[in-house]
XYZ file of C-alpha atoms in Angstrom:
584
model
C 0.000 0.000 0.000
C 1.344 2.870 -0.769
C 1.441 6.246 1.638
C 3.035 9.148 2.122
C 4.050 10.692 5.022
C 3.634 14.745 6.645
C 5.221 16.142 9.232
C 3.304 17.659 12.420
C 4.903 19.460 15.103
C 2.178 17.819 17.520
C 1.801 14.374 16.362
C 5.203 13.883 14.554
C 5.184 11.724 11.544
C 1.378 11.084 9.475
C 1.341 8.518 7.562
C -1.828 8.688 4.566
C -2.299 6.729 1.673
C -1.748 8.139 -1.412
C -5.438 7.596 -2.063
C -6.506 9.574 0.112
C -3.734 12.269 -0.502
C -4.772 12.296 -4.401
C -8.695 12.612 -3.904
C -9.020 14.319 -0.530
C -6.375 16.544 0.773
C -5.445 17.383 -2.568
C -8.665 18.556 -3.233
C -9.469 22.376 -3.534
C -12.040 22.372 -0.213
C -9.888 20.587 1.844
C -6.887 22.909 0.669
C -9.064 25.433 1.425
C -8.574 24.901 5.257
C -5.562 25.680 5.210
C -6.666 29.343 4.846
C -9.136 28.777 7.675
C -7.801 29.439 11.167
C -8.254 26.813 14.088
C -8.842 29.148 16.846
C -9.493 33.088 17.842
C -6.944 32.739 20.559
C -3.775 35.196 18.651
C -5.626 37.875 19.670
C -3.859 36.791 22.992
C -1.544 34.456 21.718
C -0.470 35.360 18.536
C 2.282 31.851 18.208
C -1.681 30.143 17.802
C -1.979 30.871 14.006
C -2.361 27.014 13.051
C -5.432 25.940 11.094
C -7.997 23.691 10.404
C -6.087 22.077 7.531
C -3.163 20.631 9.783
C -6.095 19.666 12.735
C -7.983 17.799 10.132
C -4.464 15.428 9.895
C -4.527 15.191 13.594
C -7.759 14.090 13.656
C -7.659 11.326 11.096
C -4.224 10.736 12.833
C -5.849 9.882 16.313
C -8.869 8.782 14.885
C -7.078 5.867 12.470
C -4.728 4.875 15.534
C -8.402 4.772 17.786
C -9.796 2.643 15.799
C -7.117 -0.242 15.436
C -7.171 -0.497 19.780
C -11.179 -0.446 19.937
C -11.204 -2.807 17.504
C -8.240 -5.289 19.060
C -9.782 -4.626 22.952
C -13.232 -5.222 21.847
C -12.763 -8.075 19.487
C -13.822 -11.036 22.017
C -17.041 -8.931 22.157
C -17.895 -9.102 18.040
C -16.324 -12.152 16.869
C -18.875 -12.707 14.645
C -18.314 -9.505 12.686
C -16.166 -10.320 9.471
C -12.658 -9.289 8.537
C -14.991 -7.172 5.697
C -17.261 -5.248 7.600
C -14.110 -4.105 9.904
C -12.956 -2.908 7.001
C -15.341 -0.733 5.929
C -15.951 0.346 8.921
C -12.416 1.790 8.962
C -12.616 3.176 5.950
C -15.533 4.864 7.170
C -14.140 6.058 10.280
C -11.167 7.156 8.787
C -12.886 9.496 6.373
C -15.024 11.316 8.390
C -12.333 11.916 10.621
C -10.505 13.569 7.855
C -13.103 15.461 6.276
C -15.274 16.277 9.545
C -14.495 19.975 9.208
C -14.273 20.538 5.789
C -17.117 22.334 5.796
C -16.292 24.919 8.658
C -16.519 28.742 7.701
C -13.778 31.454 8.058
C -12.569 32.902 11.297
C -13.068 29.303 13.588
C -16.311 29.358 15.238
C -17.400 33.705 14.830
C -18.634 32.923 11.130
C -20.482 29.443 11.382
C -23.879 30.990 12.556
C -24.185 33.002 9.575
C -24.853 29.610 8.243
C -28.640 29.333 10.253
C -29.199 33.088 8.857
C -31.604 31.899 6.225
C -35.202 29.911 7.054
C -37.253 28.421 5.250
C -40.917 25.861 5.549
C -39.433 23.052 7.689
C -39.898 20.335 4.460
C -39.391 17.282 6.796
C -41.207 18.081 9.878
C -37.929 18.091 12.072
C -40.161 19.974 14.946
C -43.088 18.482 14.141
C -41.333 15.095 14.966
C -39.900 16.008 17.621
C -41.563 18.458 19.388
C -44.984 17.069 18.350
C -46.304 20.681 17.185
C -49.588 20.951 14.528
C -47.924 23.913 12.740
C -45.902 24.181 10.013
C -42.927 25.970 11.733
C -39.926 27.351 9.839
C -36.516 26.154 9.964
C -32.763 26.878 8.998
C -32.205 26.103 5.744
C -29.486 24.314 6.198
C -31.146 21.064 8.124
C -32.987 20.914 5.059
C -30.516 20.639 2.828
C -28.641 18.041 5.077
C -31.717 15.789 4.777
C -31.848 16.481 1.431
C -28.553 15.080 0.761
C -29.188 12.182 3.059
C -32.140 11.003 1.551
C -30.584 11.081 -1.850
C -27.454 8.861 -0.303
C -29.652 6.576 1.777
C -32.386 3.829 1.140
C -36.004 4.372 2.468
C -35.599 2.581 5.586
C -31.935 4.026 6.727
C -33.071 7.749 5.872
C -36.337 6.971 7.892
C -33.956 5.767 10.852
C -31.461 8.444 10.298
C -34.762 11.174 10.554
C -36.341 9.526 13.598
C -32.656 9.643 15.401
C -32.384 13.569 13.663
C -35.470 14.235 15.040
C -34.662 12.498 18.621
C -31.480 14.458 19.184
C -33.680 18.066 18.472
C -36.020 16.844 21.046
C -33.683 16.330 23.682
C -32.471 19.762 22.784
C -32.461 21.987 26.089
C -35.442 25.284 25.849
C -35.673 24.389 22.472
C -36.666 28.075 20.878
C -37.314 27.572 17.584
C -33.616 26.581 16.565
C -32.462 22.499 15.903
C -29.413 22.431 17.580
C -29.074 18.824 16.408
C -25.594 19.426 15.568
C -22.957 22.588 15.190
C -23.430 24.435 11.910
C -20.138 24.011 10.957
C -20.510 19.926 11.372
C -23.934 20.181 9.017
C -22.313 21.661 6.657
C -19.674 19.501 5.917
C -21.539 16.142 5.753
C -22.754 18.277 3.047
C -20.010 19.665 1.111
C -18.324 16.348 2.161
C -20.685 14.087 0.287
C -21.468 16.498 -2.516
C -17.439 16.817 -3.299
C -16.071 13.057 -2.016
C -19.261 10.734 -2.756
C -17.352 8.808 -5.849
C -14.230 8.144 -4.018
C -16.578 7.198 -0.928
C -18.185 4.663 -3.009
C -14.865 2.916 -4.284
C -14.077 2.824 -0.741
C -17.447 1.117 0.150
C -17.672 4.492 2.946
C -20.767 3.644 4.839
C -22.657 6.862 4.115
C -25.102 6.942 7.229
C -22.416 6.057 9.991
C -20.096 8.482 8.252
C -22.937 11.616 8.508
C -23.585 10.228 11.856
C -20.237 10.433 13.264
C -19.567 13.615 11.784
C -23.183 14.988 13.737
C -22.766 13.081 16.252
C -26.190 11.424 16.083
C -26.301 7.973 17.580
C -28.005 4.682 16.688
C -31.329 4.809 18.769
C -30.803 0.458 18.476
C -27.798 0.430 21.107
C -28.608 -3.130 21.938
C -27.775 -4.573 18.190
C -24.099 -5.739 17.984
C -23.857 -3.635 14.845
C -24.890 -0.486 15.849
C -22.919 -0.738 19.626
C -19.868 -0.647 17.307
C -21.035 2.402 15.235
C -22.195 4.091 18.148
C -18.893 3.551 19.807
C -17.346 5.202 16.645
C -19.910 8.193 16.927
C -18.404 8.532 20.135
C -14.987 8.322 19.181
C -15.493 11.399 16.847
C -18.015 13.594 18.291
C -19.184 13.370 22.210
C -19.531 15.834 24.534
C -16.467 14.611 26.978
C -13.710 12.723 25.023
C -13.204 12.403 21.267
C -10.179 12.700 19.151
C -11.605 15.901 17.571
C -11.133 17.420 20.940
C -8.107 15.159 22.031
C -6.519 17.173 19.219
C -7.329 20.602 19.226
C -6.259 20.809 23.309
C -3.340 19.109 22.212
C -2.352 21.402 19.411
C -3.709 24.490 21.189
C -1.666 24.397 23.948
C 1.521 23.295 22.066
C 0.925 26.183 19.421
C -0.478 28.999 21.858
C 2.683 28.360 24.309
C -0.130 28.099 27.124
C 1.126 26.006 29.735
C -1.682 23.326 30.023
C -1.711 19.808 31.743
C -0.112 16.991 29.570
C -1.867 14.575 28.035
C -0.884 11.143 27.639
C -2.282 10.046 24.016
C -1.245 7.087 23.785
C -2.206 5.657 27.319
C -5.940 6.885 26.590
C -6.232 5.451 22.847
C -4.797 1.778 24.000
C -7.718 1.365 26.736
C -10.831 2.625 24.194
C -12.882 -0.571 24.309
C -16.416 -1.454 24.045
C -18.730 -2.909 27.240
C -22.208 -4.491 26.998
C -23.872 -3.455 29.671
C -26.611 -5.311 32.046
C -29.537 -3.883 30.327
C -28.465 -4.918 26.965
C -26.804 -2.061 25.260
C -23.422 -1.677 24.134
C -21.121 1.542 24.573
C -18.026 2.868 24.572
C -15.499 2.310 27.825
C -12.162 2.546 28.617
C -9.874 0.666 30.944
C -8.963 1.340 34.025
C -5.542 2.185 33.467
C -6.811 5.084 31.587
C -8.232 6.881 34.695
C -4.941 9.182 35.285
C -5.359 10.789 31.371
C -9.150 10.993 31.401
C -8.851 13.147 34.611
C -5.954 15.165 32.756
C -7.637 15.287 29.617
C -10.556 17.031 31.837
C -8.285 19.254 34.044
C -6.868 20.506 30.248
C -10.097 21.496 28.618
C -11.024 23.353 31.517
C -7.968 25.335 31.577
C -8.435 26.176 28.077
C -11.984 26.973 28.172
C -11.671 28.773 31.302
C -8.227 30.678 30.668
C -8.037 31.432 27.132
C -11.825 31.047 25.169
C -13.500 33.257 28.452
C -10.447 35.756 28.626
C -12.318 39.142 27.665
C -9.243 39.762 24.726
C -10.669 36.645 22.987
C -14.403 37.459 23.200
C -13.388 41.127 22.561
C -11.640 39.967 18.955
C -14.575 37.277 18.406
C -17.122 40.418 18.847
C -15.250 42.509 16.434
C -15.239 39.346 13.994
C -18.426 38.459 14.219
C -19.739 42.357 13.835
C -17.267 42.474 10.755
C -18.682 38.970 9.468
C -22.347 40.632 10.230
C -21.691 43.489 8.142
C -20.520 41.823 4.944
C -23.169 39.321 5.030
C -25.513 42.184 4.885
C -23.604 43.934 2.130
C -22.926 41.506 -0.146
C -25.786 39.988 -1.528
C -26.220 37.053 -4.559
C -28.426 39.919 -6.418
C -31.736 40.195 -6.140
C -31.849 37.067 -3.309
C -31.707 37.864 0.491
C -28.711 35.117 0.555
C -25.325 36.461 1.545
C -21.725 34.733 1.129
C -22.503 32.202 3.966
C -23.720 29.153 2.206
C -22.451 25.995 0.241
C -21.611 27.145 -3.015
C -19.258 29.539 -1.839
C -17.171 26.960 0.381
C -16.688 25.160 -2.402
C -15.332 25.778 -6.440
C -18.806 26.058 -7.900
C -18.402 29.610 -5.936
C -21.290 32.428 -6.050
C -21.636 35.743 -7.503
C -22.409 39.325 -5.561
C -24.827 41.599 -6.709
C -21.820 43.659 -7.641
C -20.323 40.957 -9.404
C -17.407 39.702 -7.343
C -17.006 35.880 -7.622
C -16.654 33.993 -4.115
C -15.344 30.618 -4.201
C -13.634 28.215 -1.708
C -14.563 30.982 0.996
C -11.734 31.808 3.754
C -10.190 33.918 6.206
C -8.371 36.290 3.686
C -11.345 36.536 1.006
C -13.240 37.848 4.558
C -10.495 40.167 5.864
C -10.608 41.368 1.868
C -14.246 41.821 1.674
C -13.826 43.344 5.385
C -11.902 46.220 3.995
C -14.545 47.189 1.507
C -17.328 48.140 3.951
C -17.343 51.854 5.415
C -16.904 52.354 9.386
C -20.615 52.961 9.542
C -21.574 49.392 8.330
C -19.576 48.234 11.041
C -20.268 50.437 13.212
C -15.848 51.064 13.740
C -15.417 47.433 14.185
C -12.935 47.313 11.246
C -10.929 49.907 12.650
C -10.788 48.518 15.873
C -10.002 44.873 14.339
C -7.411 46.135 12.048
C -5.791 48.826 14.231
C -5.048 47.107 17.672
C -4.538 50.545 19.283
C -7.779 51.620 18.883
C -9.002 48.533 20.114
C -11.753 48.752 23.351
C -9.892 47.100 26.076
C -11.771 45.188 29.244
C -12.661 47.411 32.522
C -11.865 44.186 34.461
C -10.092 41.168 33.286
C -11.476 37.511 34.818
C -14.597 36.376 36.099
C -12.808 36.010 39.187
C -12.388 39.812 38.817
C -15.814 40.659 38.026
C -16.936 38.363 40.822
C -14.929 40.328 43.579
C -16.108 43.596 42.143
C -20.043 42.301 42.559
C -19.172 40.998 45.933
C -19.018 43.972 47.286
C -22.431 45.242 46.651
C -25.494 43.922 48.611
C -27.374 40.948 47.153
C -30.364 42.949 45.863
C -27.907 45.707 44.174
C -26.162 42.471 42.559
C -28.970 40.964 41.409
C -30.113 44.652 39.856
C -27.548 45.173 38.307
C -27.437 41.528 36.337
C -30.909 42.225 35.502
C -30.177 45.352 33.638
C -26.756 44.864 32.120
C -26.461 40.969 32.024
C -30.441 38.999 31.805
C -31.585 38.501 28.487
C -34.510 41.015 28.925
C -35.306 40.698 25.123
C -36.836 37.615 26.027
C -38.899 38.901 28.847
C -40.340 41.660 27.411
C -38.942 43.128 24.255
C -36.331 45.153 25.167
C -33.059 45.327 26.550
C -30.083 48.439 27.261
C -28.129 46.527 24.407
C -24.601 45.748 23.338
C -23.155 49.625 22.666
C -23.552 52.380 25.110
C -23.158 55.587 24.342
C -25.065 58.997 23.402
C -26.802 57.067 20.471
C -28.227 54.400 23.145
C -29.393 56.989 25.387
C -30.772 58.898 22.412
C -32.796 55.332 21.557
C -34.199 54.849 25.015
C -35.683 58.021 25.405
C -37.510 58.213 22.202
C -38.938 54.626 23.307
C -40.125 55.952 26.300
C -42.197 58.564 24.327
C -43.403 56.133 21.997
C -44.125 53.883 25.133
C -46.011 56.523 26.486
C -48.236 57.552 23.298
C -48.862 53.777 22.587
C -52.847 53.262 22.803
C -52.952 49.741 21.681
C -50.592 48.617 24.772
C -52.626 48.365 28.006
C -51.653 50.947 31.183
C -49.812 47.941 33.169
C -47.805 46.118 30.436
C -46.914 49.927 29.778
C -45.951 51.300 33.170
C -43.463 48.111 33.421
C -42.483 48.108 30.061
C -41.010 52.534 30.523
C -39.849 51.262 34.101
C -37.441 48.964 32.577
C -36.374 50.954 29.987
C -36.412 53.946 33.071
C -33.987 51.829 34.829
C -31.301 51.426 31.886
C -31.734 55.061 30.890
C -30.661 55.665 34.729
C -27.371 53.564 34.445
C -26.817 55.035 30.856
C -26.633 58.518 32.344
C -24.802 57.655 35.394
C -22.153 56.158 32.857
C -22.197 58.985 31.144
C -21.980 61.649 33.485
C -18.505 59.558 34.948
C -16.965 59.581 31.305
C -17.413 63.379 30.565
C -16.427 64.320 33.955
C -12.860 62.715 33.273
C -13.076 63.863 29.560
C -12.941 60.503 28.668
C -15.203 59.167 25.576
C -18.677 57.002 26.551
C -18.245 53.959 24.274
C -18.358 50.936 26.480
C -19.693 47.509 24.606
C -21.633 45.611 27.098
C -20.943 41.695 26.658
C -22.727 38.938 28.510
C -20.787 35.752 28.911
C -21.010 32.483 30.047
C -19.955 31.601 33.379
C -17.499 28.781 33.545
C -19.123 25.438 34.128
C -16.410 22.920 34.768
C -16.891 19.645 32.227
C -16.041 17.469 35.488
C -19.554 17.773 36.576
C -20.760 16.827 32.709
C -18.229 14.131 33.161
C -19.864 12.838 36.086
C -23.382 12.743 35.082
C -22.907 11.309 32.436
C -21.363 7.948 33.638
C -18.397 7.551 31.529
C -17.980 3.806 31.877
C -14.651 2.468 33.178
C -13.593 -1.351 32.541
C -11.632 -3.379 35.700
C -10.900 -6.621 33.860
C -9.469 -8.364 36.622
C -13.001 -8.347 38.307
C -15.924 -10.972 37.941
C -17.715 -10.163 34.526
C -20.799 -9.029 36.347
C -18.226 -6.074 38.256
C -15.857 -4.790 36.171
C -17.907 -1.973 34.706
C -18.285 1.189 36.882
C -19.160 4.582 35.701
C -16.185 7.074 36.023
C -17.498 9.292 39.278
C -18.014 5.771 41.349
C -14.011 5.050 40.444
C -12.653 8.061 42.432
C -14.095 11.261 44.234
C -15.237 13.779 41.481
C -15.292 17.526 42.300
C -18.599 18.676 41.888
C -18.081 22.940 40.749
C -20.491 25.532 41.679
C -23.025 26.698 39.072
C -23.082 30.218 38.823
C -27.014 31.522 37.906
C -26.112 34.992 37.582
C -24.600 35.890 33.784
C -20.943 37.223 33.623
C -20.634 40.748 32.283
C -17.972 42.028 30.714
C -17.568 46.110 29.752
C -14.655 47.176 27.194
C -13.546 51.041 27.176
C -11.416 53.051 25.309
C -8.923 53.469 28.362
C -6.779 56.369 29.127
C -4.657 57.790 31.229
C -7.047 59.424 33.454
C -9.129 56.204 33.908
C -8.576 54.318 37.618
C -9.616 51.408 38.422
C -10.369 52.089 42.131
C -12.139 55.014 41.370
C -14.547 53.113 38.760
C -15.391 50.255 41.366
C -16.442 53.228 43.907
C -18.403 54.592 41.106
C -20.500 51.162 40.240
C -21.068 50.833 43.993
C -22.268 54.632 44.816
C -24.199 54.062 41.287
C -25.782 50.510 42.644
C -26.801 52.353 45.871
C -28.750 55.021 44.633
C -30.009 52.148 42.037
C -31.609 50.757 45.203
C -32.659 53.965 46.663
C -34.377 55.309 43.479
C -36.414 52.068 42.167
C -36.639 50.684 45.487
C -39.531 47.867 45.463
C -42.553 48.380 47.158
């Protein structure tokens, strides 16, 4: 068999067949990633400028050397599986390992919601089936054309199971509000460039199409107690879980090493020789690993933490992701395909089919630098400065306070009711409560806004006295905090242009880990004992879960800005808060 090999600074030595060098990576999409940046950490770290096109390797690198252990460790298990079907399952596996981000959009993860801009009539009754609604709802466009291209690949009865498990996986979908979030964008996407581009080469390779879209998804066989399926499930799992998988095993791997962040080490090769596969007492099959693997699972947790909690939350990272995504926001709008509503964000233009602009600029094979091009061709006012500010790092907002840990000090401080105000007018998502909320920028403009709402409130005869007493209270309140702001940033000759982000809280993945049982094989027990989930094995640390949003504020700093002095201002500000919208 012939192969070739690549060098990686993480992994070392990749070793691909030429067959798969000749019709995947030397394909146009897939050279396309190399143009496509892994992360939106060189804001911070700027050595982390590595990309999805040397990940993708990494991937298929762990994900090939995955397979050959699950497959020796769980052999006594499926004995009656042929030398054939292993086959093609590795072949399968192997594939949508390589290609399971071929169809990601520029700038990592700020463009791939411009992907769910577009709706349209939800053809298959995704909500209907799941959610068991009468109506005809409307959904992203983009589910459609996944099922589209899966019922083209797939006979009646696997496209009917690969809908009802579709449909399963929106259901289980947390305050489901009108969006399937069935799977990331990004993923969608390329099961559907992926089978569009690949699907002759697929075939030679006897690819199974449904486990490879599944994988990919991450949508598991409903039928866990068939033989067949435990095996493709485990392989699901292998790719795309919510804990472990060697998308992830790769990406805090190369992260760290790239970034220069000094995480927790992570011993590869210990974790991939205990991935096995466990029938359990009530008749399903799932993945496992061995006990010995226990020391690198609990590393492998410690290190995602540390990079979700260090580098994706630091404000410089959500800062630059803001200014992306506003950029991204902006040319969408701009650039339309003529007389259509659809912007640059769809299929044709990650791929060399391309689309065409109302002003007649041909997109094709879409990446970071067609987007930093078409960035430079919108005014400041489409972006609202965000161009500037992206392009020119000294004009760039910087963050009042710097951690959650920070932030959390600063609210400390204040009494519990002048917390809990103030997260209910800078940090709840009041748009969902009643229409409103003080918004993302604050300045002169926002105050301008709020008081001409107030006089519309207040003319409004269609709106009854008490929705519109609360509804000019709440927009009372934020006008308050607007013109406290205000006031602080004239007085110090300083300009008021503060962007207001809510942020996630950090939510450890050890409790995530925990509930969901990751099973852990003892061999040397009695069969009917060696299996014990993960948080029955050793003590797990259960983190706190923090209700209250984290707010971050970003200011054009100078000189005559303190610190000190702004804390004494939020808590003077918080008391008379209290004292002038006092309850009761």
């Amino acid at each position: 068999m012939d192969t070739k090999l690549i060098k990686d600074p993480v992994h070392g030595y990749i070793r691909l067949k030429d067959s798969y060098i000749k019709n995947i990576v030397d394909s146009s999409e897939f050279q396309r990633l190399r143009n496509i940046r892994q992360t939106s950490y060189d804001s911070l770290y700027p050595g982390s400028s590595h990309n999805r096109f040397i990940h993708s390797l990494g991937v298929y690198y762990l994900g090939h050397k995955a397979f050959k252990e699950l497959k020796k460790n769980a052999s006594d298990l499926f004995h009656g599986m042929d030398e054939k079907e292993w086959i093609c399952l590795q072949s399968t596996f192997d594939i949508a390992c390589l290609l399971h981000d071929i169809g990601h959009t520029p700038f990592s993860h700020s463009g791939e919601d411009f992907l769910l801009i577009k709706k349209e009539a939800d053809k298959f009754n995704i909500i209907k089936r799941a959610l068991g609604q009468t109506s005809q709802p409307e959904i992203e466009v983009v589910y459609n054309q996944l099922l589209e291209t899966m019922q083209e690949m797939l006979d009646e009865k696997d496209f009917k199971a690969f809908l009802a498990d579709f449909s399963y996986t929106v259901s289980g979908s947390i305050n489901y509000d009108g969006k399937a979030v069935v799977a990331k964008p990004h993923e969608i996407m390329s099961v559907i460039v992926a089978i569009s581009v690949y699907t002759p080469f697929m075939k030679k390779l006897q690819v199974d199409i449904d486990l490879f879209a599944r994988a990919i998804l991450g949508i598991t066989y409903q039928k866990k107690s068939v033989a067949s399926k435990g095996v493709r499930n485990a392989l699901i799992q292998l790719l795309n879980s919510s804990i472990i998988d060697v998308d992830r095993l790769d990406y805090i791997i190369r992260d760290t090493q790239m970034s220069g962040f000094d995480n927790t080490t992570i011993d590869v090769e210990r974790l991939l020789e205990s991935v096995t596969i466990i029938k359990k007492k009530d008749g399903n099959y799932t993945l496992a690993y061995k006990k010995n693997a226990l020391s690198t699972i609990d590393n492998v947790i410690i290190s995602y933490d540390a990079e979700r909690r260090w580098i994706q939350a630091h404000p410089v990272v959500i800062y630059d992701s803001y200014l992306v995504e506003q950029c991204l926001a902006a040319i969408e709008k701009h650039f339309k395909m003529g007389d259509s509503q659809q912007g640059i964000f769809q299929r044709d233009a990650l791929g060399q089919k391309g689309v065409r602009t109302a002003n007649g600029l041909q997109i094709k094979l879409l990446n970071d630098g067609d987007c930093l091009f078409l960035m430079k061709q919108l005014s400041n006012d489409e972006t609202n400065g965000c161009v500037e500010e992206y392009l020119e790092r000294k004009k760039r907002k910087q963050p009042i306070w710097k951690s959650e840990e920070e932030f959390r000090m600063i609210m400390d401080q204040l009494p519990q009711s002048e917390q809990e105000s103030f997260h209910y007018i800078f940090g709840a998502n009041n748009e969902e409560i009643n229409g409103t909320s003080i918004g993302s920028v604050l300045n002169n403009e926002r105050i301008k806004e709020i008081e001409l709402e107030i006089e519309k409130n207040k003319k409004d005869q269609d709106m009854n006295e008490e929705d519109k007493d609360n509804h000019i209270l709440i927009l009372q309140k934020q006008l308050f905090w607007l013109k406290r702001l205000e006031k602080y940033f004239v007085q110090r000759d300083m300009d008021f242009e503060m962007y207001n982000k809510k942020a996630k809280t950090f939510q450890s993945k050890i409790n995530e880990l925990s509930s969901q049982g990751l099973q852990i094989r003892f061999e040397r027990l009695k069969e009917d004992k060696d299996i014990s989930k993960v948080s029955k094995v050793y003590k797990m640390i259960e983190y706190e879960n923090r209700n209250m949003n984290l707010i971050y504020w970003y200011i054009h700093k100078s000189k005559k800005f303190e610190f000190l002095d702004f804390v004494e201002f939020l808590k003077e500000t918080s008391r008379e808060f209290e004292v002038e919208f006092r309850r009761g």
